Amino acid sequence: MDSIIQNNAFDYAALLKQVKIRVALAQKKAIYAANEELLSMYWDIGKLLSESQIQIGWGNNALE
């Protein structure tokens, strides 16, 4: 009986460890995806500002 309980406890611990690893991996993937999207957005904003300054002219209230 004790061996059954020990096996069940071991199986549960192994399962719990796998679940925790899977959750951590999903969290990392979500962080990377969010960071990639933010970086892309910042580049787009920088491009818009740069193009606006070129079109209107630096110092002519392009960013007013």
CSV table of N, CA and C in Angstrom, one decimal:
chain,number,residue,atom,x,y,z
A,1,MET,N,0.8,-1.2,0.0
A,1,MET,CA,0.0,0.0,0.0
A,1,MET,C,0.9,1.3,0.0
A,2,ASP,N,1.9,1.2,0.8
A,2,ASP,CA,2.8,2.4,0.8
A,2,ASP,C,3.5,2.6,-0.5
A,3,SER,N,3.8,1.6,-1.2
A,3,SER,CA,4.4,1.8,-2.5
A,3,SER,C,3.5,2.4,-3.5
A,4,ILE,N,2.2,2.1,-3.4
A,4,ILE,CA,1.2,2.7,-4.3
A,4,ILE,C,1.1,4.2,-4.0
A,5,ILE,N,1.0,4.5,-2.8
A,5,ILE,CA,0.9,5.9,-2.4
A,5,ILE,C,2.2,6.7,-2.8
A,6,GLN,N,3.4,6.1,-2.7
A,6,GLN,CA,4.6,6.7,-3.1
A,6,GLN,C,4.6,6.9,-4.6
A,7,ASN,N,4.2,5.9,-5.4
A,7,ASN,CA,4.1,6.0,-6.8
A,7,ASN,C,3.1,7.1,-7.2
A,8,ASN,N,2.0,7.2,-6.6
A,8,ASN,CA,1.0,8.2,-6.9
A,8,ASN,C,1.6,9.6,-6.6
A,9,ALA,N,2.3,9.7,-5.5
A,9,ALA,CA,2.9,11.0,-5.1
A,9,ALA,C,4.0,11.4,-6.1
A,10,PHE,N,4.7,10.4,-6.5
A,10,PHE,CA,5.8,10.6,-7.5
A,10,PHE,C,5.2,11.0,-8.9
A,11,ASP,N,4.1,10.3,-9.3
A,11,ASP,CA,3.5,10.7,-10.5
A,11,ASP,C,2.9,12.1,-10.5
A,12,TYR,N,2.3,12.4,-9.4
A,12,TYR,CA,1.7,13.7,-9.2
A,12,TYR,C,2.8,14.8,-9.3
A,13,ALA,N,3.9,14.6,-8.6
A,13,ALA,CA,5.0,15.5,-8.6
A,13,ALA,C,5.6,15.7,-10.0
A,14,ALA,N,5.7,14.6,-10.7
A,14,ALA,CA,6.3,14.7,-12.1
A,14,ALA,C,5.3,15.4,-13.0
A,15,LEU,N,4.0,15.1,-12.8
A,15,LEU,CA,3.0,15.8,-13.6
A,15,LEU,C,3.0,17.3,-13.3
A,16,LEU,N,3.0,17.7,-12.0
A,16,LEU,CA,3.1,19.1,-11.6
A,16,LEU,C,4.3,19.8,-12.2
A,17,LYS,N,5.4,19.1,-12.1
A,17,LYS,CA,6.6,19.7,-12.7
A,17,LYS,C,6.5,20.0,-14.2
A,18,GLN,N,5.9,19.0,-14.9
A,18,GLN,CA,5.7,19.2,-16.4
A,18,GLN,C,4.7,20.4,-16.6
A,19,VAL,N,3.7,20.5,-15.8
A,19,VAL,CA,2.7,21.6,-16.0
A,19,VAL,C,3.4,22.9,-15.7
A,20,LYS,N,4.2,23.0,-14.7
A,20,LYS,CA,4.9,24.2,-14.4
A,20,LYS,C,5.9,24.6,-15.5
A,21,ILE,N,6.6,23.7,-16.0
A,21,ILE,CA,7.5,23.9,-17.2
A,21,ILE,C,6.7,24.5,-18.4
A,22,ARG,N,5.6,23.9,-18.6
A,22,ARG,CA,4.8,24.3,-19.8
A,22,ARG,C,4.2,25.7,-19.6
A,23,VAL,N,3.8,26.0,-18.4
A,23,VAL,CA,3.3,27.4,-18.1
A,23,VAL,C,4.4,28.4,-18.2
A,24,ALA,N,5.6,28.1,-17.7
A,24,ALA,CA,6.7,29.0,-17.8
A,24,ALA,C,7.1,29.2,-19.3
A,25,LEU,N,7.1,28.2,-20.1
A,25,LEU,CA,7.4,28.3,-21.5
A,25,LEU,C,6.4,29.2,-22.2
A,26,ALA,N,5.1,29.0,-21.9
A,26,ALA,CA,4.1,29.8,-22.5
A,26,ALA,C,4.2,31.3,-22.1
A,27,GLN,N,4.6,31.5,-20.9
A,27,GLN,CA,4.8,32.9,-20.4
A,27,GLN,C,5.9,33.6,-21.1
A,28,LYS,N,7.0,32.8,-21.3
A,28,LYS,CA,8.2,33.4,-22.0
A,28,LYS,C,7.8,33.7,-23.5
A,29,LYS,N,7.1,32.8,-24.1
A,29,LYS,CA,6.7,33.0,-25.5
A,29,LYS,C,5.8,34.3,-25.6
A,30,ALA,N,4.9,34.5,-24.6
A,30,ALA,CA,4.0,35.6,-24.6
A,30,ALA,C,4.8,36.9,-24.4
A,31,ILE,N,5.8,36.9,-23.5
A,31,ILE,CA,6.7,38.0,-23.3
A,31,ILE,C,7.4,38.4,-24.6
A,32,TYR,N,8.0,37.4,-25.2
A,32,TYR,CA,8.8,37.6,-26.4
A,32,TYR,C,7.9,38.2,-27.5
A,33,ALA,N,6.7,37.7,-27.7
A,33,ALA,CA,5.8,38.2,-28.7
A,33,ALA,C,5.4,39.6,-28.4
A,34,ALA,N,5.1,39.9,-27.1
A,34,ALA,CA,4.7,41.3,-26.8
A,34,ALA,C,5.9,42.3,-27.0
A,35,ASN,N,7.1,41.8,-26.7
A,35,ASN,CA,8.3,42.7,-26.9
A,35,ASN,C,8.5,42.9,-28.4
A,36,GLU,N,8.3,41.9,-29.2
A,36,GLU,CA,8.5,42.0,-30.6
A,36,GLU,C,7.5,43.0,-31.2
A,37,GLU,N,6.3,42.9,-30.7
A,37,GLU,CA,5.2,43.8,-31.2
A,37,GLU,C,5.5,45.3,-30.8
A,38,LEU,N,5.9,45.5,-29.6
A,38,LEU,CA,6.3,46.8,-29.1
A,38,LEU,C,7.5,47.4,-29.9
A,39,LEU,N,8.5,46.6,-30.1
A,39,LEU,CA,9.6,47.0,-30.9
A,39,LEU,C,9.2,47.5,-32.3
A,40,SER,N,8.4,46.7,-32.9
A,40,SER,CA,7.9,47.0,-34.2
A,40,SER,C,7.1,48.3,-34.2
A,41,MET,N,6.3,48.5,-33.2
A,41,MET,CA,5.5,49.7,-33.1
A,41,MET,C,6.4,50.9,-32.9
A,42,TYR,N,7.5,50.8,-32.1
A,42,TYR,CA,8.4,51.9,-31.8
A,42,TYR,C,9.1,52.3,-33.1
A,43,TRP,N,9.5,51.3,-33.9
A,43,TRP,CA,10.2,51.5,-35.2
A,43,TRP,C,9.2,52.3,-36.1
A,44,ASP,N,8.0,51.8,-36.2
A,44,ASP,CA,7.0,52.5,-37.0
A,44,ASP,C,6.8,53.9,-36.6
A,45,ILE,N,6.7,54.2,-35.3
A,45,ILE,CA,6.5,55.6,-34.8
A,45,ILE,C,7.7,56.4,-35.2
A,46,GLY,N,8.9,55.9,-35.0
A,46,GLY,CA,10.1,56.6,-35.4
A,46,GLY,C,10.2,56.9,-36.9
A,47,LYS,N,9.8,55.9,-37.7
A,47,LYS,CA,9.7,56.2,-39.1
A,47,LYS,C,8.8,57.3,-39.5
A,48,LEU,N,7.6,57.3,-38.9
A,48,LEU,CA,6.6,58.3,-39.1
A,48,LEU,C,7.1,59.7,-38.7
A,49,LEU,N,7.7,59.8,-37.6
A,49,LEU,CA,8.3,61.0,-37.1
A,49,LEU,C,9.4,61.5,-38.1
A,50,SER,N,10.3,60.6,-38.4
A,50,SER,CA,11.4,60.9,-39.3
A,50,SER,C,10.9,61.4,-40.7
A,51,GLU,N,9.9,60.7,-41.3
A,51,GLU,CA,9.3,61.1,-42.5
A,51,GLU,C,8.6,62.5,-42.4
A,52,SER,N,8.0,62.7,-41.3
A,52,SER,CA,7.3,63.9,-41.1
A,52,SER,C,8.3,65.1,-41.0
A,53,GLN,N,9.4,64.9,-40.3
A,53,GLN,CA,10.4,65.9,-40.2
A,53,GLN,C,11.0,66.2,-41.6
A,54,ILE,N,11.2,65.2,-42.4
A,54,ILE,CA,11.8,65.4,-43.7
A,54,ILE,C,10.9,66.1,-44.6
A,55,GLN,N,9.6,65.7,-44.5
A,55,GLN,CA,8.6,66.4,-45.4
A,55,GLN,C,8.4,67.8,-45.0
A,56,ILE,N,8.2,68.1,-43.8
A,56,ILE,CA,7.8,69.4,-43.3
A,56,ILE,C,9.1,70.3,-43.2
A,57,GLY,N,10.2,69.6,-42.8
A,57,GLY,CA,11.4,70.3,-42.6
A,57,GLY,C,11.7,70.4,-41.1
A,58,TRP,N,13.0,70.1,-40.8
A,58,TRP,CA,13.4,70.2,-39.4
A,58,TRP,C,13.3,71.6,-38.9
A,59,GLY,N,12.7,71.7,-37.7
A,59,GLY,CA,12.5,73.0,-37.1
A,59,GLY,C,11.3,73.8,-37.5
A,60,ASN,N,10.5,73.3,-38.4
A,60,ASN,CA,9.3,74.0,-38.8
A,60,ASN,C,8.0,73.4,-38.1
A,61,ASN,N,8.1,73.1,-36.9
A,61,ASN,CA,7.0,72.6,-36.1
A,61,ASN,C,6.4,71.3,-36.6
A,62,ALA,N,7.3,70.4,-37.1
A,62,ALA,CA,6.9,69.1,-37.6
A,62,ALA,C,6.2,68.3,-36.5
A,63,LEU,N,6.7,68.4,-35.3
A,63,LEU,CA,6.2,67.6,-34.2
A,63,LEU,C,5.3,68.4,-33.2
A,64,GLU,N,4.7,69.4,-33.7
A,64,GLU,CA,3.9,70.3,-32.8
A,64,GLU,C,2.6,69.5,-32.4
